[in-house]
Short mmCIF file of C-alpha atoms in Angstrom, two decimals:
data_model
loop_
_atom_site.label_atom_id
_atom_site.label_comp_id
_atom_site.label_asym_id
_atom_site.label_seq_id
_atom_site.Cartn_x
_atom_site.Cartn_y
_atom_site.Cartn_z
CA MET A 1 -2.57 -15.87 -19.50
CA SER A 2 -2.22 -17.43 -22.92
CA ASP A 3 0.59 -19.89 -23.72
CA SER A 4 2.32 -17.36 -25.99
CA ALA A 5 2.05 -14.61 -23.38
CA SER A 6 3.32 -16.97 -20.67
CA ALA A 7 6.29 -17.96 -22.80
CA LEU A 8 7.09 -14.32 -23.41
CA ALA A 9 6.89 -13.55 -19.69
CA VAL A 10 9.15 -16.50 -18.85
CA SER A 11 11.73 -15.25 -21.34
CA VAL A 12 11.62 -11.81 -19.71
CA TYR A 13 12.10 -13.30 -16.24
CA GLU A 14 15.09 -15.26 -17.45
CA LYS A 15 16.50 -12.47 -19.63
CA ILE A 16 16.62 -9.98 -16.76
CA GLY A 17 18.48 -12.47 -14.55
CA GLY A 18 15.83 -14.44 -12.65
CA GLU A 19 15.45 -14.29 -8.87
CA ALA A 20 18.64 -12.33 -8.19
CA ALA A 21 17.66 -9.60 -10.63
CA VAL A 22 14.07 -9.37 -9.39
CA THR A 23 15.30 -9.14 -5.79
CA ALA A 24 17.72 -6.35 -6.69
CA ALA A 25 14.99 -4.53 -8.59
CA VAL A 26 12.56 -4.72 -5.68
CA GLU A 27 15.18 -3.43 -3.21
CA ALA A 28 16.05 -0.48 -5.47
CA PHE A 29 12.38 0.13 -6.24
CA TYR A 30 11.40 0.52 -2.58
CA GLU A 31 14.36 2.81 -1.92
CA ARG A 32 12.78 5.17 -4.44
CA VAL A 33 9.21 4.70 -3.22
CA LEU A 34 10.03 5.21 0.46
CA SER A 35 11.84 8.45 -0.41
CA ASP A 36 8.84 9.82 -2.31
CA PRO A 37 6.67 12.19 -0.19
CA LEU A 38 3.61 11.23 -2.22
CA LEU A 39 3.99 7.51 -1.55
CA LYS A 40 5.88 6.91 1.69
CA GLY A 41 2.75 7.41 3.83
CA PHE A 42 1.29 4.19 2.43
CA PHE A 43 4.09 2.22 4.06
CA GLU A 44 4.05 3.57 7.62
CA GLU A 45 3.59 0.69 10.08
CA VAL A 46 4.21 -1.81 7.25
CA ASP A 47 6.60 -4.74 7.74
CA MET A 48 8.88 -3.90 4.82
CA ASP A 49 10.76 -7.20 4.92
CA MET A 50 7.48 -9.04 4.42
CA GLN A 51 6.35 -6.47 1.85
CA LYS A 52 9.51 -7.00 -0.19
CA ARG A 53 9.25 -10.79 -0.02
CA GLN A 54 5.68 -10.67 -1.27
CA GLN A 55 6.60 -8.20 -4.00
CA ILE A 56 9.47 -10.40 -5.19
CA ALA A 57 7.17 -13.44 -5.28
CA PHE A 58 4.38 -11.55 -7.06
CA LEU A 59 6.61 -9.90 -9.66
CA SER A 60 8.49 -13.13 -10.34
CA GLN A 61 5.23 -14.97 -10.91
CA ALA A 62 3.81 -12.17 -13.07
CA LEU A 63 6.88 -12.36 -15.31
CA GLY A 64 6.70 -16.12 -15.66
CA GLY A 65 8.97 -17.18 -12.84
CA PRO A 66 8.12 -19.54 -9.95
CA SER A 67 4.46 -19.50 -8.87
CA SER A 68 5.26 -18.78 -5.22
CA TYR A 69 3.02 -15.79 -4.48
CA ARG A 70 0.57 -16.69 -1.69
CA GLY A 71 -0.69 -13.25 -0.74
CA PRO A 72 -4.15 -11.76 -1.30
CA ASP A 73 -5.37 -10.60 -4.70
CA MET A 74 -4.52 -7.01 -5.63
CA LYS A 75 -8.00 -5.61 -4.95
CA THR A 76 -8.14 -7.10 -1.45
CA ALA A 77 -4.53 -6.20 -0.64
CA HIS A 78 -5.09 -2.50 -1.37
CA ALA A 79 -8.73 -2.06 -0.31
CA HIS A 80 -7.80 -0.43 3.03
CA LEU A 81 -5.79 2.34 1.33
CA SER A 82 -6.97 5.44 -0.52
CA ILE A 83 -5.11 4.96 -3.79
CA GLU A 84 -5.63 7.42 -6.61
CA GLN A 85 -4.52 7.10 -10.22
CA ARG A 86 -1.68 9.55 -9.57
CA HIS A 87 -0.32 7.23 -6.87
CA PHE A 88 -0.38 4.25 -9.23
CA ASP A 89 1.26 6.30 -12.00
CA GLN A 90 3.98 7.46 -9.62
CA VAL A 91 4.72 3.88 -8.60
CA ALA A 92 4.89 2.86 -12.26
CA GLN A 93 7.38 5.66 -12.94
CA HIS A 94 9.59 4.47 -10.09
CA LEU A 95 9.42 0.91 -11.41
CA VAL A 96 10.48 2.00 -14.88
CA ALA A 97 13.28 4.20 -13.51
CA THR A 98 14.49 1.32 -11.33
CA LEU A 99 14.60 -1.12 -14.23
CA GLN A 100 16.39 1.42 -16.41
CA SER A 101 18.98 2.04 -13.69
CA LEU A 102 19.66 -1.70 -13.54
CA GLY A 103 20.28 -1.86 -17.28
CA VAL A 104 17.16 -3.80 -18.25
CA ALA A 105 16.49 -3.58 -21.99
CA GLN A 106 13.70 -1.20 -23.00
CA GLU A 107 11.74 -3.95 -24.77
CA ASP A 108 11.74 -5.97 -21.55
CA ILE A 109 10.70 -2.92 -19.54
CA ASP A 110 7.81 -2.40 -21.95
CA THR A 111 6.72 -6.00 -21.45
CA ILE A 112 6.88 -5.65 -17.67
CA VAL A 113 4.82 -2.45 -17.78
CA GLN A 114 2.26 -4.20 -19.98
CA ALA A 115 1.99 -6.95 -17.34
CA VAL A 116 1.68 -4.54 -14.40
CA GLY A 117 -0.39 -1.76 -16.01
CA PRO A 118 -3.76 -3.57 -16.00
CA LEU A 119 -3.50 -3.96 -12.20
CA ALA A 120 -4.60 -0.33 -11.89
CA HIS A 121 -8.19 -1.54 -12.30
CA ASP A 122 -7.94 -3.43 -8.99
CA ILE A 123 -5.55 -1.15 -7.11
CA VAL A 124 -6.91 2.36 -7.79
CA ASN A 125 -9.96 2.80 -5.56
CA THR A 126 -10.25 6.54 -4.89
CA GLU A 127 -11.03 9.55 -7.06
CA SER A 128 -8.33 12.20 -7.31
CA SER A 129 -8.14 14.59 -4.38
CA SER A 130 -8.01 18.34 -4.87
CA HIS A 131 -5.65 18.68 -1.86
CA HIS A 132 -2.86 16.39 -2.98
CA GLU A 133 0.03 17.30 -0.75
CA THR A 134 -1.91 17.91 2.48
CA THR A 135 -4.30 14.96 2.53
CA SER A 136 -2.32 12.02 1.17
CA ILE A 137 -0.58 10.65 4.27
CA PRO A 138 -3.30 11.49 6.87
CA THR A 139 -5.85 9.69 4.71
CA GLN A 140 -3.77 6.51 4.65
CA LYS A 141 -3.23 6.57 8.43
CA LYS A 142 -6.97 7.05 9.02
CA LYS A 143 -7.96 4.16 6.76
CA ARG A 144 -5.34 1.85 8.30
CA LYS A 145 -6.73 2.56 11.78
CA GLU A 146 -10.29 1.95 10.59
CA SER A 147 -9.14 -1.31 9.01
CA ARG A 148 -7.46 -2.46 12.24
CA MET A 149 -10.54 -1.62 14.29
CA GLY A 150 -12.76 -3.44 11.83
CA GLN A 151 -10.62 -6.56 12.16
CA ASN A 152 -11.32 -6.49 15.90
CA GLY A 153 -15.06 -6.12 15.36
CA SER A 154 -15.04 -2.71 17.05
CA SER A 155 -15.52 -0.25 14.22
CA HIS A 156 -18.27 2.32 14.52
CA LYS A 157 -21.00 1.62 11.97
CA GLY A 158 -22.69 4.93 11.52
CA GLY A 159 -24.26 6.63 8.50
CA SER A 160 -22.44 6.96 5.22
CA ALA A 161 -22.61 10.76 4.97
CA THR A 162 -19.33 12.59 5.65
CA LEU A 163 -18.31 16.21 6.13
CA GLU A 164 -15.03 17.70 4.97
CA ALA A 165 -13.23 19.42 7.81
CA PRO A 166 -11.02 22.48 7.18
CA GLU A 167 -7.38 21.64 6.65
CA SER A 168 -6.43 23.46 9.88
CA THR A 169 -8.83 21.25 11.83
CA LEU A 170 -7.47 18.11 10.18
CA ALA A 171 -3.94 19.18 11.06
CA ALA A 172 -4.92 19.77 14.70
CA LEU A 173 -6.66 16.42 14.91
CA GLY A 174 -3.60 14.79 13.40
CA MET A 175 -1.43 16.30 16.16
CA VAL A 176 -3.84 15.07 18.85
CA GLU A 177 -3.87 11.58 17.34
CA SER A 178 -0.07 11.50 17.17
CA SER A 179 0.11 12.52 20.84
CA LEU A 180 -2.34 9.81 21.89
CA ASP A 181 -0.49 7.21 19.82
CA SER A 182 2.74 8.07 21.62
CA LEU A 183 1.26 7.36 25.08
CA GLN A 184 2.38 4.10 26.68
CA THR A 185 -1.10 3.39 28.03
CA ASN A 186 -4.34 2.18 26.48
CA VAL A 187 -6.66 4.94 25.29
CA PHE A 188 -10.20 4.12 24.13
CA VAL A 189 -12.86 6.60 23.02
CA ALA A 190 -16.52 5.57 22.72
CA ASP A 191 -19.66 7.42 21.69
CA ALA A 192 -22.84 7.75 23.78
CA ASN A 193 -23.92 4.25 22.73
CA LEU A 194 -20.60 2.77 23.86
CA ASN A 195 -19.50 2.12 20.27
CA LEU A 196 -15.72 2.24 20.10
CA ILE A 197 -14.72 5.04 17.74
CA TYR A 198 -11.02 5.40 18.54
CA ALA A 199 -8.19 3.41 20.08
CA ASN A 200 -4.57 4.54 20.20
CA LYS A 201 -1.71 2.36 18.98
CA ARG A 202 -1.00 0.86 22.42
CA ALA A 203 -4.68 -0.05 22.78
CA MET A 204 -4.80 -1.64 19.33
CA ASP A 205 -1.72 -3.70 20.17
CA THR A 206 -3.40 -4.85 23.37
CA LEU A 207 -6.55 -5.86 21.50
CA GLN A 208 -4.48 -7.77 18.96
CA SER A 209 -2.62 -9.64 21.72
CA ILE A 210 -5.83 -10.93 23.35
CA ARG A 211 -7.61 -12.01 20.15
#
């Protein structure tokens, strides 16, 4: 960031009220996001207290406040999620609405949007789906499970070709997965080569505890 841009960002951070204002904005922002059917699926099984702390640190730093953000870069942080441009745009709308509701001046909102907008290049990683309402949340849950299994070195590494299942089949599979996740016992499913292709939530927790 250039010196002039940094100075401008610092003035915005201070003008909106510093840490207290950013904290209030983040709290109000997530109230909106977690109530949005299009977005709330991204935050299932997420530690929201940690999420908010990281968001406060990141936004404060982006606006010229303290350089306290120690999380991953935006591309890495969102790589395990299927984020489309419409998701990013919806988040941006909630951010703007939040800032407006808190009485932030429009010129400062514009500056904040200019700072956050370019992040779409690193955050958006999936082409728009033609089945918006029915595939959003299941897709996020599937990718989170694949990410957890990969972290344990147990993900199935098959071919890259995929088939699209009918929505009724996806719904049925989702019900089966939810049932298995609710069991208070470890459930593992392996293919003929003994490659682990599924583990329910209890099993994943067990694997995490013995790492």
